[in-house]
Amino acid sequence: MTNFNPQSPESRSQPIILHPIGYVERDEGDDELSGDELRARPARIVLDPALTDGLLGLEPGSDIVVLYYFHRSAGYDLQVHPRGDPSRPLRGVFAVRSPRRPNPIAVTTVRVRRVEGNVLEVAGLDALDGSPVLDIKIHAPLFDIPSSTFPQRT
Amino acid sequence: MTNFNPQSPESRSQPIILHPIGYVERDEGDDELSGDELRARPARIVLDPALTDGLLGLEPGSDIVVLYYFHRSAGYDLQVHPRGDPSRPLRGVFAVRSPRRPNPIAVTTVRVRRVEGNVLEVAGLDALDGSPVLDIKIHAPLFDIPSSTFPQRT
């Protein structure tokens, strides 16, 4: 239990400091690729070796949610044309997945292909080479699939 | 483009500073509830009023991914018994959804019930009252559903 004081609105808006647990490593030249092309190629998550024991239970075929920092993103607009297409109506930054956002954190579900020591090889990751990784979580329908997060009335 | 230097491993592990975009507000007494009970009751995300325009496009029925900070979580173990049940075999912290993790950030998909100015009422959120909110993203199968993040060969 921390000394959080729910009476103090200030404590809700204090800066939060995170330390990357690892980074994304890609083959040379991958940085020229589109998001779709990045997802189609394997990537490696290189974990801080001190955290390797935290991978117990992840194996080829496991689906994981990867949180990483959009380290090359700078600034944001509150409303954007989705995918930069001016023919599409404006949407709020919280209704799109653009990297340009107040806190530029990516959330992407990927599949583990291989685990070797502190390195996870994954499929489906759109992160650029060198992206700091903030967390890895097993994918769980309870948290990640809309229809199971609350009672359905259909 | 930032001045990130991909040759420098240090830049991959620099601390990352985030500023909450809002906080979770719950009815009094909800803090005594279990995660399942929390999910079953509506909660409110109170956004920084300066960011209200970023909600354009979210409406009742929208599924959103909410990133919030486990502000009452402190410390972590690299391996744990899932849900604290000693009869279940140890798993790595990255293979469970425990709040006690190196970077205690929660990712939960919830459904919007109502939008009023800078306040979103949602269903399915397990956050405690006062939790700092870091990001809101529209739920998108491409990023959030395992089977669509890469070619299937089944």
Tab-separated table of N, CA, C and O in Angstrom, chain B residues 4-63:
chain	number	residue	atom	x	y	z
B	4	PHE	N	17.149	10.149	-31.192
B	4	PHE	CA	17.471	8.783	-30.773
B	4	PHE	C	18.637	8.230	-31.592
B	4	PHE	O	18.680	8.374	-32.804
B	5	ASN	N	19.557	7.614	-30.892
B	5	ASN	CA	20.712	7.037	-31.574
B	5	ASN	C	20.675	5.522	-31.449
B	5	ASN	O	20.934	4.973	-30.383
B	6	PRO	N	20.323	4.842	-32.548
B	6	PRO	CA	20.154	3.394	-32.457
B	6	PRO	C	21.461	2.669	-32.121
B	6	PRO	O	21.433	1.502	-31.768
B	7	GLN	N	22.575	3.372	-32.211
B	7	GLN	CA	23.850	2.730	-31.870
B	7	GLN	C	24.057	2.702	-30.353
B	7	GLN	O	24.937	2.026	-29.864
B	8	SER	N	23.258	3.470	-29.648
B	8	SER	CA	23.506	3.614	-28.218
B	8	SER	C	22.520	2.803	-27.390
B	8	SER	O	21.354	3.161	-27.281
B	9	PRO	N	22.967	1.694	-26.810
B	9	PRO	CA	22.045	0.897	-26.002
B	9	PRO	C	21.474	1.699	-24.833
B	9	PRO	O	20.366	1.431	-24.392
B	10	GLU	N	22.179	2.706	-24.349
B	10	GLU	CA	21.681	3.500	-23.221
B	10	GLU	C	20.349	4.154	-23.554
B	10	GLU	O	19.452	4.210	-22.721
B	11	SER	N	20.217	4.646	-24.788
B	11	SER	CA	18.998	5.377	-25.126
B	11	SER	C	17.775	4.474	-25.082
B	11	SER	O	16.655	4.937	-24.973
B	12	ARG	N	18.005	3.160	-25.189
B	12	ARG	CA	16.877	2.224	-25.147
B	12	ARG	C	16.375	2.014	-23.725
B	12	ARG	O	15.313	1.468	-23.521
B	13	SER	N	17.188	2.373	-22.743
B	13	SER	CA	16.813	2.062	-21.369
B	13	SER	C	16.652	3.311	-20.523
B	13	SER	O	16.566	3.249	-19.313
B	14	GLN	N	16.630	4.476	-21.182
B	14	GLN	CA	16.404	5.717	-20.430
B	14	GLN	C	15.018	5.718	-19.793
B	14	GLN	O	14.072	5.211	-20.386
B	15	PRO	N	14.901	6.312	-18.614
B	15	PRO	CA	13.573	6.406	-17.998
B	15	PRO	C	12.603	7.150	-18.905
B	15	PRO	O	12.995	8.048	-19.662
B	16	ILE	N	11.353	6.770	-18.829
B	16	ILE	CA	10.299	7.385	-19.629
B	16	ILE	C	9.315	8.048	-18.672
B	16	ILE	O	8.855	7.416	-17.718
B	17	ILE	N	9.044	9.318	-18.925
B	17	ILE	CA	8.179	10.073	-18.021
B	17	ILE	C	6.833	10.311	-18.688
B	17	ILE	O	6.769	10.843	-19.799
B	18	LEU	N	5.787	9.886	-18.008
B	18	LEU	CA	4.437	10.036	-18.545
B	18	LEU	C	3.612	10.951	-17.646
B	18	LEU	O	3.858	11.032	-16.435
B	19	HIS	N	2.651	11.616	-18.258
B	19	HIS	CA	1.753	12.484	-17.493
B	19	HIS	C	0.325	11.969	-17.667
B	19	HIS	O	-0.151	11.876	-18.796
B	20	PRO	N	-0.338	11.647	-16.567
B	20	PRO	CA	-1.711	11.125	-16.681
B	20	PRO	C	-2.606	12.062	-17.489
B	20	PRO	O	-2.457	13.284	-17.424
B	21	ILE	N	-3.525	11.460	-18.239
B	21	ILE	CA	-4.491	12.250	-19.008
B	21	ILE	C	-5.797	12.396	-18.234
B	21	ILE	O	-6.689	13.110	-18.660
B	22	GLY	N	-5.906	11.703	-17.121
B	22	GLY	CA	-7.129	11.759	-16.330
B	22	GLY	C	-7.056	10.733	-15.222
B	22	GLY	O	-5.977	10.226	-14.916
B	23	TYR	N	-8.185	10.439	-14.637
B	23	TYR	CA	-8.205	9.463	-13.547
B	23	TYR	C	-9.560	8.754	-13.513
B	23	TYR	O	-10.532	9.205	-14.127
B	24	VAL	N	-9.575	7.632	-12.779
B	24	VAL	CA	-10.794	6.838	-12.645
B	24	VAL	C	-11.565	7.295	-11.410
B	24	VAL	O	-10.977	7.520	-10.349
B	25	GLU	N	-12.848	7.433	-11.566
B	25	GLU	CA	-13.716	7.828	-10.451
B	25	GLU	C	-14.775	6.740	-10.262
B	25	GLU	O	-15.421	6.334	-11.232
B	26	ARG	N	-14.883	6.268	-9.025
B	26	ARG	CA	-15.863	5.203	-8.730
B	26	ARG	C	-16.750	5.641	-7.588
B	26	ARG	O	-16.402	6.550	-6.829
B	27	ASP	N	-17.856	4.925	-7.439
B	27	ASP	CA	-18.741	5.205	-6.301
B	27	ASP	C	-18.035	4.868	-5.001
B	27	ASP	O	-17.197	3.958	-4.953
B	28	GLU	N	-18.406	5.578	-3.967
B	28	GLU	CA	-17.821	5.343	-2.655
B	28	GLU	C	-18.065	3.887	-2.239
B	28	GLU	O	-19.153	3.339	-2.462
B	29	GLY	N	-17.042	3.269	-1.638
B	29	GLY	CA	-17.212	1.900	-1.161
B	29	GLY	C	-16.778	0.846	-2.170
B	29	GLY	O	-16.566	-0.307	-1.812
B	30	ASP	N	-16.617	1.242	-3.432
B	30	ASP	CA	-16.223	0.267	-4.446
B	30	ASP	C	-14.849	-0.334	-4.173
B	30	ASP	O	-14.532	-1.413	-4.672
B	31	ASP	N	-14.013	0.367	-3.403
B	31	ASP	CA	-12.659	-0.120	-3.167
B	31	ASP	C	-12.626	-1.422	-2.377
B	31	ASP	O	-11.604	-2.097	-2.315
B	32	GLU	N	-13.756	-1.779	-1.779
B	32	GLU	CA	-13.806	-3.053	-1.028
B	32	GLU	C	-14.080	-4.225	-1.963
B	32	GLU	O	-14.067	-5.370	-1.524
B	33	LEU	N	-14.362	-3.969	-3.222
B	33	LEU	CA	-14.841	-5.013	-4.124
B	33	LEU	C	-13.702	-5.791	-4.774
B	33	LEU	O	-12.578	-5.302	-4.888
B	34	SER	N	-14.004	-6.996	-5.230
B	34	SER	CA	-13.054	-7.810	-6.001
B	34	SER	C	-12.985	-7.283	-7.429
B	34	SER	O	-13.810	-6.466	-7.854
B	35	GLY	N	-11.997	-7.772	-8.179
B	35	GLY	CA	-11.873	-7.369	-9.579
B	35	GLY	C	-13.138	-7.675	-10.377
B	35	GLY	O	-13.607	-6.851	-11.158
B	36	ASP	N	-13.689	-8.857	-10.175
B	36	ASP	CA	-14.912	-9.228	-10.911
B	36	ASP	C	-16.061	-8.294	-10.562
B	36	ASP	O	-16.841	-7.897	-11.434
B	37	GLU	N	-16.151	-7.944	-9.280
B	37	GLU	CA	-17.238	-7.046	-8.867
B	37	GLU	C	-17.023	-5.640	-9.433
B	37	GLU	O	-17.976	-4.968	-9.842
B	38	LEU	N	-15.753	-5.201	-9.459
B	38	LEU	CA	-15.460	-3.883	-10.028
B	38	LEU	C	-15.888	-3.823	-11.499
B	38	LEU	O	-16.485	-2.847	-11.957
B	39	ARG	N	-15.558	-4.902	-12.223
B	39	ARG	CA	-15.903	-4.925	-13.652
B	39	ARG	C	-17.407	-4.871	-13.870
B	39	ARG	O	-17.875	-4.357	-14.888
B	40	ALA	N	-18.150	-5.404	-12.908
B	40	ALA	CA	-19.608	-5.479	-13.084
B	40	ALA	C	-20.302	-4.138	-12.835
B	40	ALA	O	-21.474	-3.979	-13.151
B	41	ARG	N	-19.568	-3.192	-12.247
B	41	ARG	CA	-20.187	-1.893	-11.951
B	41	ARG	C	-19.633	-0.800	-12.860
B	41	ARG	O	-18.461	-0.821	-13.197
B	42	PRO	N	-20.454	0.173	-13.185
B	42	PRO	CA	-19.948	1.257	-14.040
B	42	PRO	C	-18.886	2.076	-13.316
B	42	PRO	O	-18.875	2.172	-12.085
B	43	ALA	N	-17.976	2.637	-14.077
B	43	ALA	CA	-16.955	3.546	-13.547
B	43	ALA	C	-16.868	4.742	-14.496
B	43	ALA	O	-17.339	4.680	-15.625
B	44	ARG	N	-16.245	5.799	-14.011
B	44	ARG	CA	-16.111	6.990	-14.837
B	44	ARG	C	-14.630	7.313	-15.057
B	44	ARG	O	-13.825	7.226	-14.113
B	45	ILE	N	-14.302	7.633	-16.296
B	45	ILE	CA	-12.965	8.141	-16.596
B	45	ILE	C	-13.104	9.650	-16.745
B	45	ILE	O	-13.809	10.130	-17.636
B	46	VAL	N	-12.460	10.379	-15.834
B	46	VAL	CA	-12.526	11.843	-15.858
B	46	VAL	C	-11.255	12.340	-16.538
B	46	VAL	O	-10.147	12.226	-16.005
B	47	LEU	N	-11.427	12.854	-17.733
B	47	LEU	CA	-10.297	13.284	-18.551
B	47	LEU	C	-9.918	14.723	-18.198
B	47	LEU	O	-10.786	15.528	-17.824
B	48	ASP	N	-8.638	15.032	-18.309
B	48	ASP	CA	-8.195	16.427	-18.257
B	48	ASP	C	-9.065	17.214	-19.250
B	48	ASP	O	-9.098	16.892	-20.440
B	49	PRO	N	-9.792	18.244	-18.772
B	49	PRO	CA	-10.708	18.964	-19.668
B	49	PRO	C	-10.018	19.506	-20.927
B	49	PRO	O	-10.651	19.629	-21.978
B	50	ALA	N	-8.710	19.771	-20.841
B	50	ALA	CA	-7.989	20.284	-22.005
B	50	ALA	C	-7.904	19.253	-23.127
B	50	ALA	O	-7.572	19.589	-24.270
B	51	LEU	N	-8.203	17.984	-22.824
B	51	LEU	CA	-8.080	16.910	-23.810
B	51	LEU	C	-9.430	16.422	-24.341
B	51	LEU	O	-9.497	15.470	-25.122
B	52	THR	N	-10.513	17.103	-23.929
B	52	THR	CA	-11.857	16.634	-24.271
B	52	THR	C	-12.048	16.440	-25.779
B	52	THR	O	-12.708	15.486	-26.214
B	53	ASP	N	-11.458	17.310	-26.600
B	53	ASP	CA	-11.629	17.180	-28.049
B	53	ASP	C	-11.081	15.856	-28.581
B	53	ASP	O	-11.444	15.415	-29.676
B	54	GLY	N	-10.214	15.214	-27.807
B	54	GLY	CA	-9.655	13.926	-28.234
B	54	GLY	C	-10.627	12.775	-28.163
B	54	GLY	O	-10.312	11.668	-28.600
B	55	LEU	N	-11.827	13.021	-27.625
B	55	LEU	CA	-12.830	11.955	-27.501
B	55	LEU	C	-13.719	11.838	-28.736
B	55	LEU	O	-14.541	10.917	-28.818
B	56	LEU	N	-13.572	12.764	-29.695
B	56	LEU	CA	-14.446	12.758	-30.871
B	56	LEU	C	-14.463	11.379	-31.537
B	56	LEU	O	-13.413	10.844	-31.890
B	57	GLY	N	-15.650	10.835	-31.697
B	57	GLY	CA	-15.775	9.522	-32.342
B	57	GLY	C	-16.078	8.411	-31.357
B	57	GLY	O	-16.483	7.326	-31.758
B	58	LEU	N	-15.849	8.661	-30.068
B	58	LEU	CA	-16.236	7.667	-29.062
B	58	LEU	C	-17.686	7.901	-28.665
B	58	LEU	O	-18.090	9.044	-28.431
B	59	GLU	N	-18.443	6.817	-28.605
B	59	GLU	CA	-19.866	6.949	-28.303
B	59	GLU	C	-20.337	5.700	-27.586
B	59	GLU	O	-19.587	4.719	-27.507
B	60	PRO	N	-21.547	5.716	-27.028
B	60	PRO	CA	-22.040	4.522	-26.336
B	60	PRO	C	-21.930	3.297	-27.242
B	60	PRO	O	-22.341	3.328	-28.407
B	61	GLY	N	-21.332	2.245	-26.702
B	61	GLY	CA	-21.128	1.031	-27.485
B	61	GLY	C	-19.706	0.886	-28.019
B	61	GLY	O	-19.314	-0.206	-28.419
B	62	SER	N	-18.933	1.977	-28.043
B	62	SER	CA	-17.538	1.882	-28.490
B	62	SER	C	-16.736	1.034	-27.507
B	62	SER	O	-16.869	1.186	-26.293
B	63	ASP	N	-15.899	0.153	-28.039
B	63	ASP	CA	-14.983	-0.596	-27.191
B	63	ASP	C	-13.641	0.120	-27.193
B	63	ASP	O	-13.105	0.452	-28.250
